[in-house]
XYZ file of C-alpha atoms in Angstrom:
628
model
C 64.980 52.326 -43.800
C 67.993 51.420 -41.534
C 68.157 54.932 -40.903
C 64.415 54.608 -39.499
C 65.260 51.526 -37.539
C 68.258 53.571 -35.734
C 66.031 56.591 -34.847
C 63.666 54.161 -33.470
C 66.356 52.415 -31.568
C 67.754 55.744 -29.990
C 64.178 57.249 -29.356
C 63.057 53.987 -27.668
C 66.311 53.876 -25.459
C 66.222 57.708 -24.565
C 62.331 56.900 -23.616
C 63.455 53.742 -21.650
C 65.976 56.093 -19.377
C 63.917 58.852 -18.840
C 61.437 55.872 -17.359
C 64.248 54.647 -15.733
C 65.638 58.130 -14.346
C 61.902 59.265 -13.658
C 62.140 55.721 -11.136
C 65.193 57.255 -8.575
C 65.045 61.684 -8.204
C 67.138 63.623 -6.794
C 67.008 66.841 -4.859
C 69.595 68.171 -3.850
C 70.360 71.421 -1.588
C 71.336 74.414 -2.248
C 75.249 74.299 -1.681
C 74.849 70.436 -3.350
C 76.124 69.139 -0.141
C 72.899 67.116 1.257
C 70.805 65.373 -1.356
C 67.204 63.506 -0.961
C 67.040 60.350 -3.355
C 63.610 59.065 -3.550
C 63.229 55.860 -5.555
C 61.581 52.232 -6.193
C 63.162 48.832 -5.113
C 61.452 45.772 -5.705
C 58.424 48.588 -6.509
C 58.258 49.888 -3.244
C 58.559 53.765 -2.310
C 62.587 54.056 -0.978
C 64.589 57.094 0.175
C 67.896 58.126 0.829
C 69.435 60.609 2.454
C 73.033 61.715 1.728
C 75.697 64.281 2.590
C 79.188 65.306 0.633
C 77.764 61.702 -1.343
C 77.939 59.769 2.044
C 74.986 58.495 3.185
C 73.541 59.762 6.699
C 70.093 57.741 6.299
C 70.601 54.874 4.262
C 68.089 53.216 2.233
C 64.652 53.234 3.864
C 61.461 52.335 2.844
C 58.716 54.716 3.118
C 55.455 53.244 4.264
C 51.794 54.627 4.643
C 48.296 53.083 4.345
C 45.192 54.389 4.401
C 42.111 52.076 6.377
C 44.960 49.599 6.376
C 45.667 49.487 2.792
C 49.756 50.178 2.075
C 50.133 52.530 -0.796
C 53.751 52.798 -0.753
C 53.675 49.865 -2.679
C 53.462 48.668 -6.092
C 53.840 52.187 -7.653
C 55.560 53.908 -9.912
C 57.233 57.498 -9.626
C 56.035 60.349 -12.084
C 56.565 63.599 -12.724
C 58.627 66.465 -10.496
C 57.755 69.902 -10.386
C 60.635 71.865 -8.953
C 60.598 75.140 -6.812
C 62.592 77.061 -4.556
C 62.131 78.513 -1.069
C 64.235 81.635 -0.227
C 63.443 84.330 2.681
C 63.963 85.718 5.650
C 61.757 86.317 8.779
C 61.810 87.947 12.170
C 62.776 85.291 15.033
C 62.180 84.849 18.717
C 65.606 82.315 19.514
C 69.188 81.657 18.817
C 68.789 84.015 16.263
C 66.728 87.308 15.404
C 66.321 86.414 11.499
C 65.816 82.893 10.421
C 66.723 82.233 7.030
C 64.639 79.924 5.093
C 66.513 78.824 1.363
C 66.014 75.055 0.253
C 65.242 73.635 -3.401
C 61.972 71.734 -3.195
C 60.071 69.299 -5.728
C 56.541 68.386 -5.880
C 56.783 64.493 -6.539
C 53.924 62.390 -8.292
C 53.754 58.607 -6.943
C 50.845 56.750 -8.581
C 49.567 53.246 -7.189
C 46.946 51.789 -10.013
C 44.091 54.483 -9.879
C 45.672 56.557 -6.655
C 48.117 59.477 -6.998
C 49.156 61.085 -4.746
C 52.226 63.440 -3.905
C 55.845 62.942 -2.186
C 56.940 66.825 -1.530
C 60.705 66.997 -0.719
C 63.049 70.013 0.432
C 66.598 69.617 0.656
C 68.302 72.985 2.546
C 72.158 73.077 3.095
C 71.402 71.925 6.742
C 68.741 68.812 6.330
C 66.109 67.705 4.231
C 62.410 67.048 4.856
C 59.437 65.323 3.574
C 55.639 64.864 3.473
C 53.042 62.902 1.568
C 49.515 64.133 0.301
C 46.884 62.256 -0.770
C 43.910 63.539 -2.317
C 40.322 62.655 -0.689
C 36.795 63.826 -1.303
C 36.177 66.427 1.109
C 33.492 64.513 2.926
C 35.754 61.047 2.772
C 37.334 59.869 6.213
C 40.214 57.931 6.298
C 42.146 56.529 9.008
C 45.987 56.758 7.915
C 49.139 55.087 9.265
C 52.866 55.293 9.143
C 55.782 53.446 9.460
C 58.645 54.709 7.712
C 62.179 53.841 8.655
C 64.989 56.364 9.550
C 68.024 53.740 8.724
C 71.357 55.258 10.441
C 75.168 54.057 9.297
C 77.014 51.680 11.370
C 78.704 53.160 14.040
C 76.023 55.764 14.626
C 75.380 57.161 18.164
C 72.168 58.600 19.249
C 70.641 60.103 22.292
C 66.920 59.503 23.262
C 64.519 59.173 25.940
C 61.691 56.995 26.003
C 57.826 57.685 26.306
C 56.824 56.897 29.485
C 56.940 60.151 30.831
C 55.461 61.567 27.733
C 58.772 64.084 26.182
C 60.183 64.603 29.744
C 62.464 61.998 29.646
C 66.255 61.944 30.582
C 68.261 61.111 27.391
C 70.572 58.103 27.429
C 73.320 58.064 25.241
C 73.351 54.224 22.672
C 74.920 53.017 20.346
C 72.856 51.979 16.957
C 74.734 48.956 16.531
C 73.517 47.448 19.866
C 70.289 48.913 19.990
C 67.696 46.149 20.678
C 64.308 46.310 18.453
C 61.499 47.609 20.434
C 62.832 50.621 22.069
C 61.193 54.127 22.124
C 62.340 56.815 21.607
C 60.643 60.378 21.402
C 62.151 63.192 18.888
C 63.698 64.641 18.507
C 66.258 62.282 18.538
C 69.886 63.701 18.068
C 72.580 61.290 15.950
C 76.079 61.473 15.501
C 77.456 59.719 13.122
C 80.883 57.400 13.228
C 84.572 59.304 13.483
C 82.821 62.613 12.537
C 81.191 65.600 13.870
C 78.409 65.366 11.585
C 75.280 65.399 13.574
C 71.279 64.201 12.462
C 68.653 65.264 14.361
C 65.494 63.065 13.474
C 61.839 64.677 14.439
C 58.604 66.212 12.377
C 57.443 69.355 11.769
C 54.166 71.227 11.263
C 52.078 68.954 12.927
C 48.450 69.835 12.655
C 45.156 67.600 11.580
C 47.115 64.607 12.371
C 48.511 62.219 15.386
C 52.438 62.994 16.745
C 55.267 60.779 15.585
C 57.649 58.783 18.268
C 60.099 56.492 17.127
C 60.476 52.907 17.633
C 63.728 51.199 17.103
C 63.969 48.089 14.623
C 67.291 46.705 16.127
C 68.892 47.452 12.714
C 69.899 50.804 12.897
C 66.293 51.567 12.168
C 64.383 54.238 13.769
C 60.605 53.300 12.636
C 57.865 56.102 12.703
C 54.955 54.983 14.873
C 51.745 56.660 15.084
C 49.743 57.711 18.388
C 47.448 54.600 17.950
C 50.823 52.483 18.087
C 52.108 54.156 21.120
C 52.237 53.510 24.702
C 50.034 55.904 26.693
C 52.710 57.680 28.378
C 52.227 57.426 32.729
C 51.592 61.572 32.778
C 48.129 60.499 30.819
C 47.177 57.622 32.745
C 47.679 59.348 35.649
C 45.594 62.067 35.038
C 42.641 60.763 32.538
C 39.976 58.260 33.123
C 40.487 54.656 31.571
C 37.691 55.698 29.104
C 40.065 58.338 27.999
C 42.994 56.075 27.266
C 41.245 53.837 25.677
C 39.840 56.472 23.212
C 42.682 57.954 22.340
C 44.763 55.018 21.587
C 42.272 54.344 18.432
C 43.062 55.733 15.260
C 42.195 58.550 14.366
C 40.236 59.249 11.240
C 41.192 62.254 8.442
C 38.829 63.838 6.463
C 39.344 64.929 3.209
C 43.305 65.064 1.814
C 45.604 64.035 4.049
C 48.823 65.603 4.403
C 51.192 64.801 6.609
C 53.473 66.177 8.795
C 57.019 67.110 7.530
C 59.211 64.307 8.431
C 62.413 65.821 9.134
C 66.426 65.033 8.984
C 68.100 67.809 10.523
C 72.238 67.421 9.288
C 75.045 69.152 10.741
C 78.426 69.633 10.143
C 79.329 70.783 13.873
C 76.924 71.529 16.889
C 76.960 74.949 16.106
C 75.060 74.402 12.939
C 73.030 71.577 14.818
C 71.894 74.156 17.167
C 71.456 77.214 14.552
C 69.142 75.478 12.301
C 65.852 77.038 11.145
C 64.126 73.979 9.788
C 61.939 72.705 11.440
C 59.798 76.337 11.902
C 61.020 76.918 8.171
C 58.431 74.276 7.273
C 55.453 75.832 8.903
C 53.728 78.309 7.157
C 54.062 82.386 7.824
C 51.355 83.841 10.986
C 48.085 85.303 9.430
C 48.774 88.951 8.930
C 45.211 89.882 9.996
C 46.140 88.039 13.334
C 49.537 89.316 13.467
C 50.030 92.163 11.221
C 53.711 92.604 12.530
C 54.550 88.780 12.550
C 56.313 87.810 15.463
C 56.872 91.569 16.334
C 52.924 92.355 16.936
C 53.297 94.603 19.915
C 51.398 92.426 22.083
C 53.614 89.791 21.554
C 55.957 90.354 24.492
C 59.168 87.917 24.758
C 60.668 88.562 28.401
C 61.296 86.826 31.367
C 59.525 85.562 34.087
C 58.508 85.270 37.660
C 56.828 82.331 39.159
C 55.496 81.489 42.328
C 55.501 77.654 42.695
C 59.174 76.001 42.946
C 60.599 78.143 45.544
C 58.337 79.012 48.724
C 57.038 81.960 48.213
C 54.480 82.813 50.641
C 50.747 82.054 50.354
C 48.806 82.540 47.121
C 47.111 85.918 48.286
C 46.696 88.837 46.200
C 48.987 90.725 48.201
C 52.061 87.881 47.756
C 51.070 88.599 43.714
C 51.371 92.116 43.840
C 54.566 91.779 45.519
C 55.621 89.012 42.985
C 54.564 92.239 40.278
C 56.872 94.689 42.330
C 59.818 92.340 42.328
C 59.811 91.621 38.883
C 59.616 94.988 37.966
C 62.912 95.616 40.039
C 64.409 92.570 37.933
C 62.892 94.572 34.799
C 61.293 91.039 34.249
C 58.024 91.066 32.298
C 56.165 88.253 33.161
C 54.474 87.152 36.541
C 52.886 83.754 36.158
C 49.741 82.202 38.933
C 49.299 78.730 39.316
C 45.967 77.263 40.207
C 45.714 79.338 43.236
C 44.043 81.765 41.393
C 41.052 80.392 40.673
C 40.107 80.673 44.686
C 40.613 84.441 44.005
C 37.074 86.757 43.125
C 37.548 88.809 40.019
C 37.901 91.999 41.671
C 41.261 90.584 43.039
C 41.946 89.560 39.855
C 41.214 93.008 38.088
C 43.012 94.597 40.917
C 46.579 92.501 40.196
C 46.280 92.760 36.512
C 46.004 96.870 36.933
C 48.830 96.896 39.587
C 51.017 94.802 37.806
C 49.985 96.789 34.672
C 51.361 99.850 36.191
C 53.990 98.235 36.931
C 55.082 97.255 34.002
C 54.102 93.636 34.266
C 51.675 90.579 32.070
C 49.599 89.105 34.192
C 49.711 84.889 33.151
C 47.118 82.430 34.879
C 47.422 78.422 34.662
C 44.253 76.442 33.332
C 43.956 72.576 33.093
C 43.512 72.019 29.447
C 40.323 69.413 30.297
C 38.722 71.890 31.009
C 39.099 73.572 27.910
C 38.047 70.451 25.630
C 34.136 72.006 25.801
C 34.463 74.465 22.586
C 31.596 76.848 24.262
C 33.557 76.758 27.728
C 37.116 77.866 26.059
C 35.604 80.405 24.273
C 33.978 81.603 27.269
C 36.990 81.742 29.529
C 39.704 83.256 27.176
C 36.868 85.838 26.511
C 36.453 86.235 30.440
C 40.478 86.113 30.567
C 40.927 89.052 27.908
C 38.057 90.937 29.816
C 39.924 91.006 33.017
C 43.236 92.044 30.890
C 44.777 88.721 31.523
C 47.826 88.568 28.792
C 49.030 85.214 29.144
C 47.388 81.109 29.442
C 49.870 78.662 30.658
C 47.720 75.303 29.911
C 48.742 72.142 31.221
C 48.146 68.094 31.353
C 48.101 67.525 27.856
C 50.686 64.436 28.008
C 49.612 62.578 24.689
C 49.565 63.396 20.757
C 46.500 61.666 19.858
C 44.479 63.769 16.696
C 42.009 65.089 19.182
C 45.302 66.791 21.555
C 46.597 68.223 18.483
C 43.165 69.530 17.306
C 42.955 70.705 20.731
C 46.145 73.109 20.378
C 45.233 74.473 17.046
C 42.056 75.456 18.514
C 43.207 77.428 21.454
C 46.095 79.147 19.494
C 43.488 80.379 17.127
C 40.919 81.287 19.559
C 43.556 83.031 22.192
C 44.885 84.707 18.754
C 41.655 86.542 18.192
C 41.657 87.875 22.054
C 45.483 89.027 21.590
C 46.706 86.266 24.219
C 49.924 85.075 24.912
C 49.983 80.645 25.044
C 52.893 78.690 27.312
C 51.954 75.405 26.799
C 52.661 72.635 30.119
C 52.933 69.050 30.480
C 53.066 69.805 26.476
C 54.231 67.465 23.224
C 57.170 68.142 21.272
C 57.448 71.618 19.645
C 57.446 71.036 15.601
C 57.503 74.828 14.436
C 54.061 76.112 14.838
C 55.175 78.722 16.660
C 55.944 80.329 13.366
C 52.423 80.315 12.074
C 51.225 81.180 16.036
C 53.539 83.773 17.888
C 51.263 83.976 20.588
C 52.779 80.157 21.745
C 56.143 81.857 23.574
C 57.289 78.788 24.623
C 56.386 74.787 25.467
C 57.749 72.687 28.410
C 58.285 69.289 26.785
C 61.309 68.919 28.738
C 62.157 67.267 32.268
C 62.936 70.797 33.570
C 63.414 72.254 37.485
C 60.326 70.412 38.391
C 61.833 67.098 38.132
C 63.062 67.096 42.004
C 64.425 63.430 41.584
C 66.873 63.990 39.274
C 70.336 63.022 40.479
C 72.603 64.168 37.586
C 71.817 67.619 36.795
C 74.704 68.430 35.543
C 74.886 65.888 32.755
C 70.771 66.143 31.758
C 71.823 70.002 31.287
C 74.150 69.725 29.295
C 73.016 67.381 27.357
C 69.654 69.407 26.242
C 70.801 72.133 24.582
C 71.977 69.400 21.518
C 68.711 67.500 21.973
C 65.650 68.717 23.385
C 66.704 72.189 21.989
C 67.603 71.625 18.725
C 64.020 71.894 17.366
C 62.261 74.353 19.350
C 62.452 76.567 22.767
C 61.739 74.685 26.154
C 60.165 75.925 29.322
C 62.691 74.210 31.687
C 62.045 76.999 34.421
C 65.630 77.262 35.227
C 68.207 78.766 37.678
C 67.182 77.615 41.818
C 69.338 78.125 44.592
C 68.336 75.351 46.602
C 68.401 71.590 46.560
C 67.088 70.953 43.222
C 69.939 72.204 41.496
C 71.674 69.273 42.551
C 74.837 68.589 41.348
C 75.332 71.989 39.710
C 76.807 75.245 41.241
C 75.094 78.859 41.299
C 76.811 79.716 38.347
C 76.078 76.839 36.257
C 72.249 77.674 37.512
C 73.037 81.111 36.185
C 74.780 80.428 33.119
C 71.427 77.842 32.178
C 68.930 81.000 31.893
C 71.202 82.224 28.603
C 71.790 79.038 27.721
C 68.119 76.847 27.224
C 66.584 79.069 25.057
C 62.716 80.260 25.808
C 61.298 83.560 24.448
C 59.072 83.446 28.269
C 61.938 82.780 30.413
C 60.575 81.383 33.509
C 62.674 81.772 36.581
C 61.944 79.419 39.085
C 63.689 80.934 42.257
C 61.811 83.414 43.408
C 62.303 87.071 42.889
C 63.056 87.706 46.212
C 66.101 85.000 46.144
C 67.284 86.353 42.376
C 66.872 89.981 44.347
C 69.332 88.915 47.029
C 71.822 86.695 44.915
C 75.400 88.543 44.607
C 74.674 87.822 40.984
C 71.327 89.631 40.365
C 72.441 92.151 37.973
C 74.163 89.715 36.055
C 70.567 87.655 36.192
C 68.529 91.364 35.399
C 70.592 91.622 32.259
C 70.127 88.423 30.403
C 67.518 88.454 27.545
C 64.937 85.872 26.988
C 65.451 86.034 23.062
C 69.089 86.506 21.137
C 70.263 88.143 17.983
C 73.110 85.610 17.531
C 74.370 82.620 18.984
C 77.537 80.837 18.280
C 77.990 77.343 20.043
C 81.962 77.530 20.896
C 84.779 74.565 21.066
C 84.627 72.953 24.241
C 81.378 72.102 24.026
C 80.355 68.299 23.729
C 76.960 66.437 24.150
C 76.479 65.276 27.946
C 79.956 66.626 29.021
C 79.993 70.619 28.562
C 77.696 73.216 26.659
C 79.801 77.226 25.848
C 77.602 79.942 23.930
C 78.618 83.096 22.881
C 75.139 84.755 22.167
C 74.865 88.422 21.423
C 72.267 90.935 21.889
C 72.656 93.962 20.618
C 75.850 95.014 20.962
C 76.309 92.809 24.255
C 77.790 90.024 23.659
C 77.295 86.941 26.657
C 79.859 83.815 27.311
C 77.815 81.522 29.121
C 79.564 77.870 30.431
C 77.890 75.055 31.874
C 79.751 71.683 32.813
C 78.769 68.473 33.235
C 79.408 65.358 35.898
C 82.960 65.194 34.922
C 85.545 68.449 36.392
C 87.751 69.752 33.299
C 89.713 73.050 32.133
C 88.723 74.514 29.024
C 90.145 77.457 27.046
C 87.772 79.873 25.387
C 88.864 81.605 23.192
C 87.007 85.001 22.677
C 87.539 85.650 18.538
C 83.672 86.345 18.970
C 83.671 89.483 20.007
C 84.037 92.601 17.244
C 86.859 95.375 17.049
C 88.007 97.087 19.965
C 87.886 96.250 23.883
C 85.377 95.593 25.725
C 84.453 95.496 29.531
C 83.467 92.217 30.767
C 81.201 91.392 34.402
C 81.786 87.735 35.474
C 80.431 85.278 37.587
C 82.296 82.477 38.634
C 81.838 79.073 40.588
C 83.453 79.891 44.811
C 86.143 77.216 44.947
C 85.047 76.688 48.808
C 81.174 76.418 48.628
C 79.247 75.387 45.809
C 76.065 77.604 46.864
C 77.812 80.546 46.861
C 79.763 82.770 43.300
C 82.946 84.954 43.114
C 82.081 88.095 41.237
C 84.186 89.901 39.175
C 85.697 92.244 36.440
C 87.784 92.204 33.356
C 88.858 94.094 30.062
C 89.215 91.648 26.846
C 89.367 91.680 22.846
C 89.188 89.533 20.686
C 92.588 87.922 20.443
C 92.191 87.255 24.373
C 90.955 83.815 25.705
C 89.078 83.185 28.999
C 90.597 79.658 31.560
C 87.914 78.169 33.536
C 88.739 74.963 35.816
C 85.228 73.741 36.423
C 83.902 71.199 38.581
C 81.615 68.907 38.506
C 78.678 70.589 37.477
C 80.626 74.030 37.307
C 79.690 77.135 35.719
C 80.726 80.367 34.256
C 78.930 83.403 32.804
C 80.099 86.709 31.697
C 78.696 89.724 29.662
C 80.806 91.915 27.508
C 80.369 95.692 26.751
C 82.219 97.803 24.699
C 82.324 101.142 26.190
């Protein structure tokens, strides 16, 4: 009988800590460096993030509700089913294979009668989220967010606000001072106290629901805020009626389950890990084979760069100024030549008659549409159809400036749609990317980004080099880079030079115009630089807002490419990327005397060798490396 009593004792206890144990999970990656604690305090869904058991995002509540009803708490955690991601895929980037490993578990949260599902994946550089909860497929429900992103004391982040939708120019805070209130749109890049461990905070696949910002708590808290708790950024109001503004700031409704987006916490030991993560298009799913049969290497998916007629006076918008525009970037062995609205002046015969010249040539013919007018489904069919017809390849659509439900419906229907009629997508005045490329190809690249066009900006050199550890991070930009004139600012030639291997966009968009990249000293330095990389290694020297150095390879070319910020410095680079043997470098260096101006030239180096540069403000430095 005692015996009994014992087994009882021991079976209730082992019962009472699986309960217990079943109330806190843990995921962890898998190196076991980064693990993804999900569990209950005071019966209300928490999470923690940590890394080498330190915390990077402390404990955080996680909070949803569904036609205003929280169901993050009061519940109880369930069962985990565990599984693991691990492949490899074709790239357009940093990198020409992205590698996708992470352990994953399927988590069951229950609140009274509702279940529903916390799915977690931890991978040796971050760890990401979502929630699903069932719904009849005819049910609508409005959801909302507001999950916290708690960072450590001493935590330093860089951010830009909303009002000029994601292009912003980011300001470097402290967390500790940060006032509550303050918005901030991902990504949002952290680094964390006496370390160079870095966070990068933003969502991914983003599809059948509204965009995240961030608004701070003044706690160290970054909050998730929904489109219907956002301001309308001044791009929207701008361009939209009153009518429209005031539709899209209210909720938006979800029928049937709702998942949501991933919510993501990008962690890296170094920024060359920061910048070398696959994450955030890990968590999208793979392109539809009967779209893409090849993936992301379906022939008429054509990475290249650019020409584009618009920053940089380049004569009137005639079909003879285009066909030139087509000859030129043939010379540059560019691939792209990209219209603004001018076209749409322009017959179709003049049309038909640029696409074939340029065709011959060599050359995609790219057109610019306002995307209201593609918010008709019957009119958007109509013109990509009339677009494919006249052998158009490429859409760059513009004025979208908000992440309302209906914007982001809006860009899953025209990547479908131009899909189907084999067309390219560059997507202007555009919301943050979030990995969908992955699952559409045909999107080469988003702006998101205050880029060449911003005219205004004073420091340059500082915004430039503080982007590639931002902005960057989570997806390719359409900055339109390198200009010879004014807007460059406080940068030199070469640092305009060194920018077009540096901010990373499969359609590289050059805004001087051919005829000035024909004429630079530098042009066959400019002709050789790809518009997608097989490696890229983020060297020493490099620092958020003061300097960014990249070794990226393609090939068997290998580039060095320096930009500097406001503040002149020497740096030594040492060149332990390059493989056996010696190698034949072209260089391209900042003219001590005039700015506006670059001192070409020629060395031999190995890899034990090391490269000097005294830069000024807003210096520069770019070199490419053969081995003969």
């Amino acid at each position: 009988m005692m015996f009994g009593i014992k087994r009882l004792v021991v079976l209730v206890l082992l019962a009472s800590a699986r309960l217990l144990s079943a109330q806190n999970l843990t995921v962890n990656s898998p190196d076991n460096r980064i693990s993804f604690h999900l569990f209950t305090k005071s019966d209300s869904l928490f999470y923690r993030v940590s890394y080498a058991d330190k915390d990077v995002i402390e404990a955080s509540p996680v909070r949803m509700s569904l036609d205003a009803k929280a169901i993050a708490d009061k519940v109880r955690i369930g069962k985990s089913e565990s599984y693991q991601v691990k492949e490899e895929y074709p790239w357009n980037g940093v990198h020409s294979v992205a590698r996708n490993h992470c352990n994953g578990s399927k988590i069951s949260v229950s609140q009274g009668a509702l279940r529903y599902t916390v799915d977690v994946r931890v991978f040796n550089d971050g760890a990401a989220f979502q929630l699903i909860v069932p719904g009849k497929p005819d049910a609508k429900r409005i959801a909302d967010e507001s999950t916290v992103f708690r960072l450590p004391v001493g935590t330093t982040s860089w951010y830009h606000d909303l009002n000029m939708h994601y292009e912003g120019e980011y300001v470097r805070k402290s967390m500790d001072t940060v006032k509550a209130g303050q918005w901030a749109a991902p990504s949002v890049t952290f680094r964390l106290s006496d370390s160079q461990l870095y966070l990068s905070v933003t969502e991914a696949d983003l599809k059948n629901y509204g965009g995240m910002a961030l608004q701070t708590d003044g706690n160290r808290g970054m909050v998730l805020r929904l489109p219907q708790n956002q301001p309308t950024s001044y791009p929207y109001k701008l361009r939209y009626s009153a009518e429209d503004v005031l539709r899209l700031s209210q909720p938006a409704a979800i029928t049937g389950t709702i998942t949501t987006p991933w919510r993501v916490i990008l962690i890296a030991d170094g920024l060359n890990t920061l910048v070398n993560s696959d994450i955030v298009h890990n968590l999208c799913p793979p392109p539809d084979k009967k779209l893409f049969p090849q993936g992301i290497k379906t022939d008429w998916i054509q990475p290249g760069s650019a020409v584009w007629k618009y920053l940089d006076n380049g004569g009137g918008g005639t079909l003879e100024t285009m066909k030139e525009y087509s000859r030129q970037a043939a010379e540059l062995g560019f691939k792209h030549n990209i219209l603004e609205g001018f076209w749409k002046k322009w017959p179709d015969g003049e049309l038909k008659a640029l696409v074939d010249y340029s065709r011959e040539k060599g050359v995609h013919i790219w057109l610019w549409e306002h995307s209201k007018e593609l918010r008709d489904a019957k009119a958007r069919q109509a013109f990509f159809r009339h677009c494919h017809d006249l052998g158009i390849s490429g859409l760059k659509i513009d004025f979208f400036d908000h992440e309302a439900k209906e914007e982001i419906d809006l860009y899953q229907s025209i990547l479908r749609e131009t899909a189907e009629l084999q067309i390219m997508v560059d997507f202007h005045g555009a919301n943050k990317p979030t990995g969908q490329e992955r699952t559409w190809p045909n999107e080469l690249t988003r702006e998101a980004v205050k880029g060449m066009e911003a005219s205004k900006l004073k420091d340059r050199a500082g915004h430039n080099v503080t982007l590639p550890f931002t902005r960057f991070v989570t997806g390719h930009a359409e900055y339109t880079p390198v200009h010879f004139g004014d807007r460059r600012k406080n940068t030199t030639w070469a640092h305009q030079i060194a920018s077009a291997a540096i901010f990373s966009a499969p359609l590289l968009t050059y805004s001087a115009s051919p005829e000035h990249l024909l004429e630079n000293p530098a042009v066959d330095m400019i002709k050789s630089i790809p518009s997608v990389w097989d490696e890229t290694i983020v060297l020493p020297g490099s620092a958020i807002g003061e300097a960014a150095v990249y070794a990226r390879r393609s090939g068997k070319r290998w580039f060095l490419a320096v930009m500097n910020g406001a503040v002149p410095q020497s740096i030594d680079i040492p060149l332990n990327f390059l493989g056996e043997g010696t190698f034949s470098a072209s260089e391209v260096r900042d003219s001590a005397e005039n700015p506006a101006s670059v001192v070409l030239g020629k060395g031999s180096y190995d890899k034990h060798g090391s490269i000097r540069l005294n830069l000024g403000e807003g210096g520069g430095f770019i070199a490419k490396f053969v081995r003969p």
